[in-house]
Amino acid sequence: MATVSTAGEAVARVAYLSSDVVLSIQPALGRDSEFSNHLRTLAAKKAPSVIAREGPEIRPVRHNTDPFLSAFEPLRLGKLVSFTTPSSVLLASVPHLYKLAQYPVVIHVSLHPLGLPDYSDITAIRQSGFTFLQSETLQESQDIAITAHALAIKSGKGVIHFFDIDNSKKDTPIAIEDAEMVRTMLDIDFSRTYQSINFEGATLYVDEGHQAMTTDNNIGSTNGHRNLTSSTEQSQSQGNSQGGSSIGSSARESSTDSRPTLSSMTSIDSVRNHPVSSEDIHNFVTMIWSKFRSLTGRVYQPFEYTGPSDAEAAIFIFGSTGIFIDAIEDAGPSDGFADLGIITARLYRPWIASALADIMPPSVKRIAVLEQIKRKTTRWGPVLLDILMSLKTGPSAASAPLIVGHQLGHIESVTARQALRGICQNLKLPSPVQNLEVGTSVPPAQLSSEYVLGQPKVESAYMKILDQIFGERLYVANRLGASDAGISASVAANPEYGFGSLLARTEHRTRFIEEVEDAAKTRNFITDVPQTWLSKWALSAGDSKKANLLAHEVITRLKTDGSPLASQLLASKPLFFKESQWLIGSDAWAYDLGNSGVHNVIASGANVNMLIIDSQPYSERAAADATRRKKDIGLYAMNYGNAYVASVAVYSSYTQVLEAMIEADQFDGPSVVVAYLPYNQEDDSPLTVLQETKKAVDLGYWPLYRWNPNNEEDGLPNFSLDSERIKKELEEFLKRDNHLSQLMKRHPEFSANLSESYGSEVRELQKRTAKDAYDQMLEGLYGAPMTIIFASDNGNAESLAKRLGSRGKARGLKTMVLAMDDYPFDDLSGEENVVMLTSTAGQGEFPQNGRAFWDAIKDTADLDLSNINFSVFALGDSHYWPRKEDKIYYNKPGKDLDARLAFLGGKRMTDVGMGDDQDPDGYQTGYNEWEPKLWQALGVDKIEGLPEEPPPITNEDIKIESNFLRGTIAEGLKDTTTGAIAASDQQLTKFHGTYMQDDRDLRDERKAQGLEPAYAFMIRCRLNGGVATPSQWLQMDAVSAECGNETMKLTTRQTFQFHGVVKGKLKPAMRAINKALMTTLAACGDVNRNVMVSCMPTQSAYHKDVHQISAKISDHLLPATTAYHEIWLKDDNDNKTQIAGNAIVDQEPLYGPTYLPRKFKITIAIPPHNDTDVYAHDVGLIAIKNDEGRLAGFNVLVGGGMGVTHNNKKTYPRTGSMMGYVSADKIHIVCEKIMLVQRDNGDRTNRKHARLKYTIDDMGVDVFRSKVEELWENKFEKARPFEFISNIDSFGWLKDEFGLNHHTFFIENGRIEDTPEFPMKTGLREIAKVHKGEFRLTGNQHLCLSGVSDEDLGMIKGMMKEYKLDNLQFSGLRLSSSACVAFPTCGLAMAESERYLPVLITKLEQCLEENGLRQDSIVMRMTGCPNGCARPWLAEVAFVGKAYGAYNMYLGGGYHGQRLNKLYRSSIQEDEILDVMKPLLKRYALERQEGERFGDFTIRIGMIKPTTEGKTFHDDVAEVESDAE
């Protein structure tokens, strides 16, 4: 039989069974409470519940975010709510408790701090109107928890169940609760009555009059507590009720809330209603315990007495009882307390005086009251007063026992006997000592485990920025030496406390200035120097700039002086600085219970800065919960009018955070910086925080802005918008003072966004409008209707759907084609013929534009589809998931959809069709079998004279019709109605160096809000050999800041890449790049792209020779079209000669009008370093030296290439084949001829087969070489010898032959950005301002600072240290890693790459450390898709994204980049990756041979077979892909 071993588990299980919603209050969402782990386990198992039909909702709530607010929304919906909480949150929540007491809420309270719980947390709220129940043992915790829920339901009032979890930790485990018994105790019919009522009129801020009621003649009435009466009637009935009560004088503290209320529901006329009284509670609980006794045999009473029936003395314990009971049970006759009775309260409130008298033996003459209460507000304890009022009043007062109060502290079990002797001795004295302390007031450190606050790993971001900006000047008033400023639930985190601290600090500095002024007049220094500097400082003490400049000088002089007076002043050294004073708070300050302090600070007008960190994730915002009124502090402060206000988000704009904090510091008055840092749990990764931030900012939930009321004096606008969208409340504020119209004038490109509110109703309206338009268009047509809806993530299902629609029209059908998420779901049952097509995404998931539709159809229980005919076609890949247990994912969305439609009554027109990418014609094979069956079912299969379908438009068509890459790009750029450009232009802009993308982090949310995707463009530069001047670096930095997302990406092909460039900033960005004497033309597209060159920092002359050749090749192969200049660079008044027909005449001598079949890449490697992966490109040139150490020529490799399609064995990566040697002066011509052979022989019908690698394998290497030689009219010489020793970069400082210094920085995955931890972008910018050499970008995404003279070396090193750029203390694995961009911008990405690889490496580094491999270089690469931008197929270990969170794992690549790896595991997730890698690394450390590289090792031990050439890449893989489903 399953058992329960802790009170926390017992209570959590009962709460789970007995609630619709369980609110788990925790110190941190990432740290479990006594209850939370058990609740989470039950929810994960989907354990059945007694109350909630589908299991209760478990909501974790942080205890510093006004947690009891979370109850009101579910309560208003008629849900039964319970809490599990530590006692520490109760006192601060008193205002909410008064109202919650009138609802059937159960609060299970674990008393804290553990080891010595403070029962004053309970006594302080005893008059809040709740019923209070106490349990002591493990069994009692289960039983009283059930009692609490039963009583709440029966009475309609709130119940608090409290217990000390340590009191029962030694108890024997008990059986888990009997669910049927719980069902009986809770009275399910009674519960359903409550659940059927909706309190939508209730609010938190107005007393709407809700009060628990019952009837005079029927305590068990099922509707008693549902009724409300008028305030007059209520007051009268309440008085009558209590007038006849047998309750003692403590009735003034009864659970009845006597405040006057208003009726909001109709009374039942046939019975007399009255508010639930103390007597009613007593009757209810007695009835519940009677039922308990009949079901279990266990007996409970309001007060429990244990001991002899003739005892003369007793102890009443309001605290931890366990050790006393144990001691008394073990007592012998000589102990003096063996005959002592023990009294405890089971029902603490209402206090039933008669029940106390009933259980006490009449022989008791003296009672010791032990109260475990730390915070006493009166001399006498509250329980002592209760007992006195119960026993010392009334007829029996004269014979009442003597009552003696004691303060109970911590007592060890070994001293319990001694404590009891002391109590008994005191009790027997003629005049016992009152308030005698028993035990110690402070428990041993190991026992006290008060909740430690959980600070998110990412939360320190804002503190680090403050430290960066203000340094020694920074003073955080409520930090108190801890790093959790603002998140603590204690008083030290409150704004009032911090504000008082700052005022005291200000007064302290004022006194200090006076001390300095006096000191400057004395002659108590050893020298005269300090006096002069102190006088200067005192005159400028109020000016932060002057005071802070002088402070360092003053401190230095005082240290030198060394006199006692100097030492005295130095003791207050921080006060020499005019501090930047801050209060730091959490979003707890935005709720009612914390907001008053914020008001006080703002109203004071004091020069105080507040940083308030809001951590609520956008995806879990409480916008729908009207009762959880979280104030917009920024808007509140702006309305006040005297404060500087900024709304910032470090994971959206680091620069804006800096600006806001600096401006706040400079503002003379209160400043409020509200800072967004969303997280669900404290251990959330930065990636999760980033994604939540982006959603919130993009959709206007968290707008970025700055408000400075002083700007008007300077003729500047008060309001500065730093993001594109604002929420409705902010919009209304701006409208009031005409700020919105001013803002629209300043930012016309944002005007549509500024005046738009977000809401899902917008999306629904769009769906309805689109479908109505379709219906109207089809009204005049004849034939049967056919509605086609699709879900597509790569375009195939969408193309099929549209083609099917066209074919249906040709057969006379009225067809409509919509994406699933664009279709109004409510219309489905009214359709006649429905056809659904869906591809398969992720792990058998629906594509993004079908998920909402599927969620709706799978969750509906009342949709009748008996009137529709349907057919489903699914697209998938039977090899995509190789393991047999994963075969269910093959075409799962289509199969699930087919089954669900049939279950809801739909009639199949055909069996579900399934397209398989593994079939000879891919998914078309299955489709061509399915479509004729559909026409047959619709009766249109024998239509004659069907028109021929035009062939689909291909990339070749787009190129030839583009007029040399013009297309309609110029027109598309002028279209301000969308952030996108036409599909054909998206192909053409690649030739211009830019891709259209959208932010995939935001796709779903924007779609839900009725917005188009967050379109933006990636821009890639052409940078010959990866060499840039300092001036060019600065200009690229500016482009990223002014036009992009404030970051730069150093690519694996040695160039700059910018992301997040919106359409309106494309031209400015292109012009800025051109102004830097750079271009983006041919950085992408079916042309020769950027030519790469090894970085080679130790041989500058040789590098210069090779770099010049790279420039020559690049310029020689550059497209000749003038479209680039025309579209991006020319001014509006620029004219271009045109001929008849307004056609611009261009020509492409090398490329022709259709350019190349696919991309074409050239790279140059300089042995012994293959840091450009020379084997991986269409043309790989290996530089060969002459006898003088200068460039002689090149060995030529052809046919390398990385692009692959998952599970398509016709695609594969390939390493280059050797052609021979060519001298340096002829190499540009040879590259041209190779390109021309590919131009004329490459496959232009199948782009997956169009790269040079396939052309060479189709032709054969020898045939290809002969064709090149034929065009060249020359022969390749025999290849010259060379050797590669690595393909990674040489980090750190190196000298070249001229004595110049070169430093290679580690730039993880090539991302140049500023973060609070690492201001990399700023540091490199500052270095570029003074550097006299060049910047060399490496093929591994790192950066070499080249040509630093010895004279400048010290300065550069100092700057590197200042900006943390000198750190190379990374593992060899991390230094040898590389990743592509992938999410969120790359449209091809199937999984994370750049944002995840660093996380994965971190999880492996402990294993590396343990096995002595930290310094070993192991080449690891990751890409988000199989296109191979980070060249993963050459890595020793590689991970290639297959679905979100799932990767194919490859092993066995050559360390020098010379050998392809091979598939080891398919579609594995992080836990499986770690399970493979950790033992393998350990084995490598133990078994490797001298100098053996990791990739070679995996082959030698038989883990993987070597890949000898590209065509064998898919052979002999370690994990065979099974065809069986």
Short mmCIF file of C-alpha atoms in Angstrom, two decimals, residues 965-1291:
data_model
loop_
_atom_site.label_atom_id
_atom_site.label_comp_id
_atom_site.label_asym_id
_atom_site.label_seq_id
_atom_site.Cartn_x
_atom_site.Cartn_y
_atom_site.Cartn_z
CA LEU A 965 18.29 41.18 -60.55
CA ARG A 966 15.87 44.12 -60.50
CA GLY A 967 12.53 42.42 -60.27
CA THR A 968 10.13 44.66 -58.38
CA ILE A 969 12.48 45.27 -55.45
CA ALA A 970 12.40 49.04 -55.77
CA GLU A 971 8.60 49.08 -55.82
CA GLY A 972 8.43 46.70 -52.85
CA LEU A 973 10.65 48.94 -50.76
CA LYS A 974 8.20 51.80 -51.23
CA ASP A 975 5.21 49.75 -50.03
CA THR A 976 4.66 50.82 -46.41
CA THR A 977 1.58 48.65 -45.88
CA THR A 978 3.71 45.62 -45.08
CA GLY A 979 7.13 44.84 -43.71
CA ALA A 980 7.60 42.19 -46.37
CA ILE A 981 8.47 42.13 -50.06
CA ALA A 982 7.12 39.92 -52.86
CA ALA A 983 8.11 36.25 -52.89
CA SER A 984 10.03 36.54 -56.15
CA ASP A 985 11.88 39.60 -54.84
CA GLN A 986 12.85 37.61 -51.75
CA GLN A 987 14.86 35.38 -54.07
CA LEU A 988 16.41 38.31 -55.90
CA THR A 989 17.42 40.33 -52.83
CA LYS A 990 19.76 37.48 -51.89
CA PHE A 991 21.97 38.53 -54.81
CA HIS A 992 22.02 41.99 -53.23
CA GLY A 993 23.23 40.55 -49.94
CA THR A 994 20.03 40.52 -47.95
CA TYR A 995 17.49 37.88 -46.91
CA MET A 996 13.98 38.59 -45.73
CA GLN A 997 13.30 36.86 -42.43
CA ASP A 998 10.90 37.12 -39.54
CA ASP A 999 11.40 36.80 -35.83
CA ARG A 1000 10.33 33.25 -35.05
CA ASP A 1001 10.24 33.95 -31.32
CA LEU A 1002 7.30 36.22 -32.06
CA ARG A 1003 5.45 34.34 -34.81
CA ASP A 1004 2.78 32.70 -32.72
CA GLU A 1005 2.04 35.73 -30.54
CA ARG A 1006 1.85 38.10 -33.49
CA LYS A 1007 -0.45 35.73 -35.32
CA ALA A 1008 -2.66 35.52 -32.25
CA GLN A 1009 -2.83 39.31 -32.18
CA GLY A 1010 -3.80 39.55 -35.84
CA LEU A 1011 -0.44 40.97 -36.89
CA GLU A 1012 1.77 39.96 -39.78
CA PRO A 1013 5.05 38.28 -38.83
CA ALA A 1014 7.79 40.54 -37.47
CA TYR A 1015 9.52 40.84 -40.82
CA ALA A 1016 13.07 42.08 -40.89
CA PHE A 1017 16.08 41.55 -43.09
CA MET A 1018 19.49 40.06 -42.64
CA ILE A 1019 22.25 41.96 -44.42
CA ARG A 1020 25.56 40.30 -45.22
CA CYS A 1021 28.66 42.18 -46.41
CA ARG A 1022 31.28 41.08 -48.88
CA LEU A 1023 34.62 41.45 -47.13
CA ASN A 1024 37.55 40.13 -49.11
CA GLY A 1025 39.62 37.83 -46.92
CA GLY A 1026 37.81 39.06 -43.80
CA VAL A 1027 40.02 42.15 -43.41
CA ALA A 1028 38.52 45.47 -42.25
CA THR A 1029 40.04 48.78 -41.22
CA PRO A 1030 39.27 50.35 -37.82
CA SER A 1031 37.17 52.94 -39.64
CA GLN A 1032 35.14 50.21 -41.32
CA TRP A 1033 34.69 48.48 -37.97
CA LEU A 1034 33.28 51.66 -36.47
CA GLN A 1035 30.93 52.13 -39.40
CA MET A 1036 29.69 48.53 -39.17
CA ASP A 1037 29.14 49.06 -35.44
CA ALA A 1038 27.05 52.12 -36.23
CA VAL A 1039 25.03 50.25 -38.86
CA SER A 1040 24.14 47.54 -36.34
CA ALA A 1041 23.08 50.13 -33.75
CA GLU A 1042 21.16 52.48 -36.03
CA CYS A 1043 19.62 50.03 -38.48
CA GLY A 1044 19.77 46.56 -36.91
CA ASN A 1045 19.23 44.88 -33.57
CA GLU A 1046 22.33 46.42 -31.95
CA THR A 1047 24.43 43.29 -32.54
CA MET A 1048 26.81 42.13 -35.26
CA LYS A 1049 27.44 38.57 -36.34
CA LEU A 1050 30.88 37.50 -37.52
CA THR A 1051 30.05 34.70 -39.93
CA THR A 1052 31.79 31.42 -40.71
CA ARG A 1053 32.72 33.00 -44.04
CA GLN A 1054 34.65 35.93 -42.57
CA THR A 1055 32.25 38.78 -42.94
CA PHE A 1056 29.80 41.01 -41.09
CA GLN A 1057 26.15 40.11 -40.84
CA PHE A 1058 23.36 42.30 -39.45
CA HIS A 1059 19.99 41.12 -38.22
CA GLY A 1060 16.71 42.83 -37.43
CA VAL A 1061 16.92 45.44 -40.21
CA VAL A 1062 13.34 46.47 -40.95
CA LYS A 1063 12.39 47.27 -44.50
CA GLY A 1064 12.40 51.00 -43.99
CA LYS A 1065 16.04 50.86 -42.86
CA LEU A 1066 17.35 48.67 -45.66
CA LYS A 1067 18.40 51.55 -47.89
CA PRO A 1068 20.07 53.56 -45.11
CA ALA A 1069 21.97 50.45 -44.06
CA MET A 1070 23.11 49.66 -47.61
CA ARG A 1071 24.24 53.24 -48.12
CA ALA A 1072 26.13 53.29 -44.83
CA ILE A 1073 27.93 50.09 -45.83
CA ASN A 1074 28.78 51.57 -49.21
CA LYS A 1075 30.06 54.70 -47.50
CA ALA A 1076 32.51 52.46 -45.62
CA LEU A 1077 33.87 51.38 -49.05
CA MET A 1078 32.23 48.01 -48.67
CA THR A 1079 29.35 46.31 -50.47
CA THR A 1080 26.77 43.60 -50.01
CA LEU A 1081 26.46 42.74 -53.70
CA ALA A 1082 26.98 39.01 -54.28
CA ALA A 1083 27.31 38.26 -50.57
CA CYS A 1084 24.47 35.75 -51.16
CA GLY A 1085 22.67 34.35 -54.21
CA ASP A 1086 23.62 32.15 -57.14
CA VAL A 1087 26.94 33.87 -57.72
CA ASN A 1088 30.47 33.73 -56.38
CA ARG A 1089 30.34 34.92 -52.80
CA ASN A 1090 32.83 36.30 -50.30
CA VAL A 1091 36.35 34.92 -50.82
CA MET A 1092 37.91 33.69 -47.57
CA VAL A 1093 41.56 33.76 -46.48
CA SER A 1094 43.34 32.27 -43.46
CA CYS A 1095 43.95 34.81 -40.70
CA MET A 1096 47.68 33.99 -40.39
CA PRO A 1097 48.75 36.50 -37.70
CA THR A 1098 52.41 35.39 -37.56
CA GLN A 1099 53.26 35.95 -41.25
CA SER A 1100 51.93 39.34 -42.26
CA ALA A 1101 53.82 39.69 -45.57
CA TYR A 1102 52.68 36.27 -46.72
CA HIS A 1103 49.14 37.04 -45.57
CA LYS A 1104 49.23 40.28 -47.55
CA ASP A 1105 50.23 38.38 -50.73
CA VAL A 1106 47.38 35.94 -50.35
CA HIS A 1107 44.87 38.61 -49.40
CA GLN A 1108 45.65 40.57 -52.56
CA ILE A 1109 44.92 37.46 -54.63
CA SER A 1110 41.62 36.97 -52.82
CA ALA A 1111 40.63 40.53 -53.69
CA LYS A 1112 41.62 39.95 -57.31
CA ILE A 1113 39.48 36.80 -57.54
CA SER A 1114 36.55 38.49 -55.82
CA ASP A 1115 36.61 41.55 -58.06
CA HIS A 1116 37.07 39.42 -61.19
CA LEU A 1117 33.99 37.33 -60.44
CA LEU A 1118 31.76 40.18 -59.27
CA PRO A 1119 28.40 40.45 -61.12
CA ALA A 1120 28.29 43.34 -63.59
CA THR A 1121 24.63 44.37 -63.16
CA THR A 1122 23.99 47.99 -62.27
CA ALA A 1123 20.78 47.07 -60.46
CA TYR A 1124 22.52 47.23 -57.10
CA HIS A 1125 23.53 50.86 -57.53
CA GLU A 1126 20.20 51.73 -59.01
CA ILE A 1127 18.09 50.24 -56.20
CA TRP A 1128 20.18 51.00 -53.13
CA LEU A 1129 22.61 53.82 -53.78
CA LYS A 1130 21.36 56.32 -56.31
CA ASP A 1131 19.60 59.49 -55.19
CA ASP A 1132 16.09 60.26 -56.35
CA ASN A 1133 17.42 62.80 -58.85
CA ASP A 1134 19.90 60.28 -60.25
CA ASN A 1135 19.09 59.56 -63.89
CA LYS A 1136 19.97 56.49 -65.90
CA THR A 1137 19.90 56.29 -69.68
CA GLN A 1138 17.03 54.18 -70.91
CA ILE A 1139 16.11 53.00 -74.39
CA ALA A 1140 12.76 52.36 -76.03
CA GLY A 1141 10.25 50.60 -73.85
CA ASN A 1142 11.82 52.09 -70.73
CA ALA A 1143 14.05 49.03 -70.41
CA ILE A 1144 17.46 49.40 -68.80
CA VAL A 1145 20.09 47.52 -70.74
CA ASP A 1146 22.50 45.47 -68.66
CA GLN A 1147 24.72 42.53 -69.35
CA GLU A 1148 26.55 39.84 -67.42
CA PRO A 1149 29.64 38.75 -69.39
CA LEU A 1150 30.46 35.93 -66.96
CA TYR A 1151 27.11 34.92 -65.54
CA GLY A 1152 24.53 35.56 -68.24
CA PRO A 1153 20.90 36.41 -67.41
CA THR A 1154 20.33 33.29 -65.26
CA TYR A 1155 23.58 33.51 -63.27
CA LEU A 1156 24.70 30.21 -61.69
CA PRO A 1157 22.58 27.16 -60.82
CA ARG A 1158 23.36 27.60 -57.12
CA LYS A 1159 25.71 29.44 -54.74
CA PHE A 1160 29.44 29.34 -55.43
CA LYS A 1161 32.04 29.64 -52.67
CA ILE A 1162 35.81 30.09 -52.79
CA THR A 1163 38.22 29.92 -49.88
CA ILE A 1164 41.97 30.11 -49.40
CA ALA A 1165 43.85 28.28 -46.65
CA ILE A 1166 47.45 29.00 -45.70
CA PRO A 1167 49.14 25.87 -44.32
CA PRO A 1168 49.67 24.72 -41.66
CA HIS A 1169 46.31 26.20 -40.60
CA ASN A 1170 43.10 25.08 -42.29
CA ASP A 1171 41.08 27.71 -40.40
CA THR A 1172 38.88 28.34 -43.46
CA ASP A 1173 37.87 24.69 -44.01
CA VAL A 1174 39.37 24.59 -47.47
CA TYR A 1175 37.83 21.17 -48.24
CA ALA A 1176 34.28 22.40 -47.68
CA HIS A 1177 33.89 24.88 -50.56
CA ASP A 1178 33.21 24.79 -54.28
CA VAL A 1179 36.77 25.94 -54.84
CA GLY A 1180 39.42 25.50 -52.18
CA LEU A 1181 42.82 27.07 -52.72
CA ILE A 1182 45.78 25.90 -50.64
CA ALA A 1183 48.51 28.55 -50.67
CA ILE A 1184 52.01 27.34 -51.52
CA LYS A 1185 55.17 29.27 -50.58
CA ASN A 1186 58.20 29.84 -52.73
CA ASP A 1187 61.75 29.56 -51.50
CA GLU A 1188 61.71 33.17 -50.27
CA GLY A 1189 58.69 32.52 -48.06
CA ARG A 1190 56.30 34.46 -50.28
CA LEU A 1191 53.32 33.28 -52.31
CA ALA A 1192 54.06 31.09 -55.33
CA GLY A 1193 50.68 29.61 -56.20
CA PHE A 1194 47.88 27.32 -55.10
CA ASN A 1195 46.84 23.72 -55.03
CA VAL A 1196 43.25 23.72 -56.31
CA LEU A 1197 40.43 21.69 -54.74
CA VAL A 1198 36.98 21.59 -56.33
CA GLY A 1199 33.59 20.19 -55.40
CA GLY A 1200 33.40 20.74 -51.66
CA GLY A 1201 29.99 21.60 -50.23
CA MET A 1202 27.99 21.22 -47.05
CA GLY A 1203 24.27 21.45 -47.87
CA VAL A 1204 22.18 18.32 -47.13
CA THR A 1205 18.49 17.51 -46.77
CA HIS A 1206 17.62 15.30 -43.81
CA ASN A 1207 16.91 11.71 -44.80
CA ASN A 1208 17.33 12.43 -48.50
CA LYS A 1209 20.26 10.20 -49.38
CA LYS A 1210 20.54 11.83 -52.77
CA THR A 1211 21.98 14.81 -50.93
CA TYR A 1212 25.25 14.67 -49.05
CA PRO A 1213 28.20 16.80 -47.99
CA ARG A 1214 31.42 16.48 -49.94
CA THR A 1215 35.07 17.37 -49.50
CA GLY A 1216 36.92 18.93 -52.40
CA SER A 1217 38.81 16.88 -55.01
CA MET A 1218 42.36 17.83 -56.00
CA MET A 1219 42.75 19.37 -59.46
CA GLY A 1220 46.43 20.24 -59.25
CA TYR A 1221 48.66 23.29 -58.85
CA VAL A 1222 48.26 26.74 -60.45
CA SER A 1223 50.57 29.74 -60.18
CA ALA A 1224 49.35 32.82 -58.33
CA ASP A 1225 49.16 35.03 -61.44
CA LYS A 1226 46.72 32.66 -63.19
CA ILE A 1227 44.54 31.57 -60.31
CA HIS A 1228 41.73 34.12 -60.86
CA ILE A 1229 41.34 32.84 -64.43
CA VAL A 1230 41.22 29.22 -63.26
CA CYS A 1231 38.51 30.10 -60.72
CA GLU A 1232 36.55 31.75 -63.51
CA LYS A 1233 36.79 28.67 -65.76
CA ILE A 1234 35.73 26.34 -62.95
CA MET A 1235 32.74 28.58 -62.34
CA LEU A 1236 31.85 28.64 -66.05
CA VAL A 1237 31.89 24.84 -66.30
CA GLN A 1238 29.49 24.77 -63.37
CA ARG A 1239 27.39 27.53 -64.97
CA ASP A 1240 26.92 25.48 -68.11
CA ASN A 1241 26.68 21.98 -66.63
CA GLY A 1242 25.10 22.38 -63.23
CA ASP A 1243 21.56 21.05 -62.66
CA ARG A 1244 19.06 23.89 -63.10
CA THR A 1245 15.98 21.66 -62.70
CA ASN A 1246 16.60 20.46 -59.14
CA ARG A 1247 18.16 22.94 -56.76
CA LYS A 1248 18.92 20.17 -54.27
CA HIS A 1249 21.21 18.72 -56.95
CA ALA A 1250 22.57 21.96 -58.34
CA ARG A 1251 25.79 22.51 -56.39
CA LEU A 1252 29.17 21.94 -57.99
CA LYS A 1253 29.76 18.84 -55.86
CA TYR A 1254 26.95 17.01 -57.68
CA THR A 1255 28.12 18.24 -61.07
CA ILE A 1256 31.57 16.79 -60.43
CA ASP A 1257 30.23 13.47 -59.13
CA ASP A 1258 27.89 13.24 -62.12
CA MET A 1259 30.68 14.03 -64.60
CA GLY A 1260 33.60 12.44 -62.80
CA VAL A 1261 36.64 14.32 -61.52
CA ASP A 1262 38.78 13.64 -64.58
CA VAL A 1263 36.09 14.74 -67.02
CA PHE A 1264 35.49 17.89 -65.03
CA ARG A 1265 39.21 18.67 -64.92
CA SER A 1266 39.44 18.25 -68.69
CA LYS A 1267 36.54 20.63 -69.30
CA VAL A 1268 38.17 23.28 -67.12
CA GLU A 1269 41.48 22.82 -68.90
CA GLU A 1270 39.74 23.05 -72.23
CA LEU A 1271 38.22 26.42 -71.38
CA TRP A 1272 41.44 27.59 -69.76
CA GLU A 1273 43.55 26.35 -72.61
CA ASN A 1274 46.12 25.22 -70.09
CA LYS A 1275 46.88 22.29 -67.79
CA PHE A 1276 46.98 21.88 -64.05
CA GLU A 1277 50.41 21.07 -62.68
CA LYS A 1278 50.99 18.33 -60.18
CA ALA A 1279 49.86 19.31 -56.68
CA ARG A 1280 52.62 20.60 -54.38
CA PRO A 1281 53.17 19.11 -50.91
CA PHE A 1282 51.53 20.78 -47.89
CA GLU A 1283 50.49 19.92 -44.34
CA PHE A 1284 47.65 21.03 -42.10
CA ILE A 1285 47.87 20.69 -38.33
CA SER A 1286 44.53 22.19 -37.27
CA ASN A 1287 41.47 24.08 -38.39
CA ILE A 1288 40.96 26.20 -35.25
CA ASP A 1289 42.24 29.68 -34.44
CA SER A 1290 45.37 30.63 -32.50
CA PHE A 1291 44.08 32.69 -29.55
#
